[in-house]
Short mmCIF file of C-alpha atoms and ligand atoms in Angstrom, two decimals:
data_model
loop_
_atom_site.label_atom_id
_atom_site.label_comp_id
_atom_site.label_asym_id
_atom_site.label_seq_id
_atom_site.Cartn_x
_atom_site.Cartn_y
_atom_site.Cartn_z
CA MET A 1 33.68 -17.62 -64.98
CA ALA A 2 35.11 -14.96 -62.71
CA GLY A 3 31.94 -12.89 -62.49
CA SER A 4 31.35 -11.70 -58.93
CA GLY A 5 27.73 -10.63 -59.25
CA GLY A 6 25.10 -13.34 -59.04
CA PRO A 7 22.18 -13.52 -61.40
CA GLY A 8 19.92 -10.54 -60.91
CA GLY A 9 22.24 -9.03 -58.34
CA GLY A 10 22.32 -5.62 -59.96
CA ALA A 11 18.59 -5.03 -59.78
CA GLY A 12 18.31 -3.72 -56.23
CA GLY A 13 21.72 -2.57 -55.06
CA SER A 14 22.88 -0.37 -57.87
CA GLN A 15 21.39 2.87 -56.53
CA GLY A 16 23.45 5.32 -54.54
CA ALA A 17 22.82 5.66 -50.83
CA GLY A 18 19.98 8.00 -49.93
CA ALA A 19 18.59 8.34 -53.41
CA GLY A 20 16.44 6.45 -55.84
CA PRO A 21 13.38 4.30 -55.28
CA GLY A 22 14.83 2.71 -52.14
CA ALA A 23 14.88 6.03 -50.32
CA ALA A 24 11.46 6.91 -51.65
CA LEU A 25 10.07 3.73 -50.12
CA ARG A 26 11.85 4.10 -46.80
CA ALA A 27 10.85 7.66 -45.96
CA PRO A 28 7.05 7.14 -45.65
CA ARG A 29 7.63 4.13 -43.42
CA ALA A 30 9.09 6.15 -40.57
CA PRO A 31 5.69 6.95 -38.96
CA LEU A 32 4.62 3.34 -39.37
CA LEU A 33 7.83 2.15 -37.74
CA LEU A 34 7.25 4.53 -34.83
CA ALA A 35 3.69 3.30 -34.45
CA ALA A 36 4.86 -0.30 -34.58
CA LEU A 37 7.37 0.39 -31.82
CA VAL A 38 4.73 2.02 -29.62
CA LEU A 39 2.24 -0.74 -30.25
CA GLY A 40 4.87 -3.39 -29.69
CA ALA A 41 5.74 -1.89 -26.34
CA TYR A 42 2.08 -1.86 -25.46
CA CYS A 43 1.69 -5.51 -26.45
CA LEU A 44 4.68 -6.51 -24.36
CA CYS A 45 3.21 -4.74 -21.38
CA ALA A 46 -0.20 -6.28 -21.95
CA LEU A 47 1.07 -9.86 -22.07
CA PRO A 48 0.01 -11.88 -19.03
CA GLY A 49 2.62 -11.83 -16.33
CA ARG A 50 4.33 -8.70 -17.60
CA CYS A 51 2.19 -6.30 -15.66
CA PRO A 52 0.26 -6.77 -12.46
CA ARG A 53 -3.23 -7.99 -13.26
CA ALA A 54 -6.27 -6.07 -12.22
CA PRO A 55 -8.25 -7.77 -9.50
CA ARG A 56 -11.25 -9.66 -10.88
CA ALA A 57 -13.51 -8.51 -8.09
CA PRO A 58 -13.77 -4.74 -7.90
CA ALA A 59 -11.96 -3.45 -4.88
CA PRO A 60 -14.32 -1.18 -2.99
CA ALA A 61 -13.07 2.40 -2.94
CA ALA A 62 -9.44 1.34 -3.10
CA PRO A 63 -7.14 3.70 -4.95
CA PRO A 64 -5.84 2.11 -8.17
CA ARG A 65 -2.20 2.58 -7.37
CA ALA A 66 -0.21 4.44 -4.81
CA ALA A 67 -0.55 8.14 -5.38
CA ARG A 68 2.49 9.67 -6.99
CA GLY A 69 2.79 12.12 -4.15
CA PRO A 70 0.82 13.98 -1.55
CA GLY A 71 -2.04 15.83 -3.14
CA ALA A 72 -1.85 13.88 -6.38
CA PRO A 73 -5.31 13.22 -7.81
CA VAL A 74 -6.55 9.65 -7.54
CA LEU A 75 -8.19 8.62 -10.78
CA PRO A 76 -10.20 5.42 -10.53
CA VAL A 77 -9.33 3.08 -13.36
CA ALA A 78 -11.50 0.43 -14.96
CA SER A 79 -11.52 -2.74 -12.90
CA GLY A 80 -14.88 -4.29 -13.59
CA PRO A 81 -18.01 -4.03 -15.68
CA GLY A 82 -20.67 -1.44 -15.18
CA ARG A 83 -18.46 1.34 -13.93
CA ARG A 84 -17.40 4.50 -15.69
CA ARG A 85 -13.72 4.50 -14.90
CA PHE A 86 -10.59 5.72 -16.56
CA PRO A 87 -8.73 3.22 -18.72
CA GLN A 88 -5.75 1.23 -17.52
CA ALA A 89 -4.12 1.34 -20.93
CA LEU A 90 -4.18 3.52 -24.00
CA ILE A 91 -3.43 2.63 -27.59
CA VAL A 92 -1.40 5.32 -29.26
CA GLY A 93 -0.65 5.24 -32.94
CA VAL A 94 -0.53 7.18 -36.14
CA LYS A 95 -3.36 7.13 -38.61
CA LYS A 96 -3.41 3.92 -40.60
CA GLY A 97 -0.90 2.44 -38.20
CA GLY A 98 -3.10 -0.54 -37.37
CA THR A 99 -4.48 0.66 -34.06
CA ARG A 100 -7.96 -0.61 -34.87
CA ALA A 101 -6.64 -4.09 -35.62
CA LEU A 102 -4.71 -4.09 -32.35
CA LEU A 103 -7.80 -3.02 -30.43
CA GLU A 104 -9.90 -5.76 -32.00
CA PHE A 105 -7.28 -8.39 -31.18
CA LEU A 106 -7.03 -7.23 -27.59
CA ARG A 107 -10.79 -7.14 -27.28
CA LEU A 108 -10.88 -10.90 -27.81
CA HIS A 109 -9.34 -11.37 -24.36
CA PRO A 110 -12.02 -11.98 -21.72
CA ASP A 111 -10.36 -9.65 -19.22
CA ILE A 112 -10.20 -6.71 -21.59
CA ARG A 113 -13.00 -4.25 -22.11
CA ALA A 114 -12.75 -1.47 -24.62
CA LEU A 115 -14.80 1.22 -26.22
CA GLY A 116 -16.47 0.48 -29.50
CA SER A 117 -15.01 3.56 -31.12
CA GLU A 118 -11.84 5.52 -30.57
CA PRO A 119 -12.56 8.37 -28.12
CA HIS A 120 -9.81 10.69 -29.46
CA PHE A 121 -9.79 12.42 -26.10
CA PHE A 122 -6.20 13.63 -26.16
CA ASP A 123 -6.11 14.87 -29.74
CA ARG A 124 -9.65 16.19 -30.24
CA TRP A 125 -11.71 16.46 -27.10
CA TYR A 126 -9.21 17.24 -24.36
CA GLU A 127 -10.93 20.55 -23.67
CA ARG A 128 -14.04 18.70 -22.60
CA GLY A 129 -12.25 17.45 -19.53
CA LEU A 130 -11.99 14.24 -17.58
CA ALA A 131 -15.68 14.14 -16.74
CA TRP A 132 -16.44 13.75 -20.44
CA TYR A 133 -13.62 11.26 -20.91
CA ARG A 134 -14.89 8.96 -18.22
N1 PPS B 201 -1.24 -6.57 -39.45
C1 PPS B 201 -1.44 -5.69 -40.43
N2 PPS B 201 -0.65 -5.69 -41.51
C2 PPS B 201 -0.84 -4.80 -42.50
N3 PPS B 201 -1.80 -3.86 -42.49
C3 PPS B 201 -2.62 -3.85 -41.44
C4 PPS B 201 -2.48 -4.74 -40.36
N4 PPS B 201 -3.45 -4.45 -39.47
C5 PPS B 201 -4.15 -3.43 -39.97
N5 PPS B 201 -3.65 -3.08 -41.17
C6 PPS B 201 -4.14 -2.02 -42.04
O1 PPS B 201 -4.06 -0.79 -41.32
C7 PPS B 201 -5.07 0.07 -41.80
C8 PPS B 201 -5.91 0.55 -40.64
O2 PPS B 201 -5.11 1.23 -39.71
P1 PPS B 201 -5.81 1.98 -38.49
O3 PPS B 201 -6.65 1.03 -37.72
O4 PPS B 201 -4.75 2.70 -37.71
O5 PPS B 201 -6.77 2.98 -39.24
S1 PPS B 201 -7.33 4.32 -38.71
O6 PPS B 201 -6.36 5.38 -39.01
O7 PPS B 201 -7.59 4.23 -37.26
O8 PPS B 201 -8.58 4.52 -39.45
C9 PPS B 201 -5.90 -0.72 -42.77
O9 PPS B 201 -5.45 -0.40 -44.04
P2 PPS B 201 -6.45 0.07 -45.18
O10 PPS B 201 -7.31 -1.13 -45.48
O11 PPS B 201 -5.56 0.44 -46.34
O12 PPS B 201 -7.24 1.24 -44.65
C10 PPS B 201 -5.60 -2.14 -42.39
O13 PPS B 201 -5.82 -3.00 -43.46
#
């Protein structure tokens, strides 16, 4: 009656630290965890009230935000339909990290417009320049 281990208690915790199937399962999850953190931060920022909302009516020729400094380029961001503007937000994630699912969920919001396919500008087509990106 003095047994300290409960029924089945030795099944998962008997391996040494850093070895065995537990470690084998944890290691491949590191990129997914990183992607989840990045996507989570994005979601927090995208929640209503967390960030300033874009004006519904396009502001004529108004710079999107205060320039970072004198001479800094002003890149017009998307603020309405029918304009080729730069995005206000990017989804960054590892392959198979669930970025497509996140994009599809965000796309359900009436104030969010997104490309149909991932542009891969920064990792594949950066050399093509901002004119291509927009
Ligand atoms: N919430 C949630 N929970 C668990 N798994 C999820 C979730 N959302 C997406 N997924 C799975 O993520 C895979 C797609 O990831 P990505 O969109 O990043 O794919 S891709 O690299 O851009 O092609 C894809 O896995 P596979 O079906 O194995 O390809 C999705 O099923």
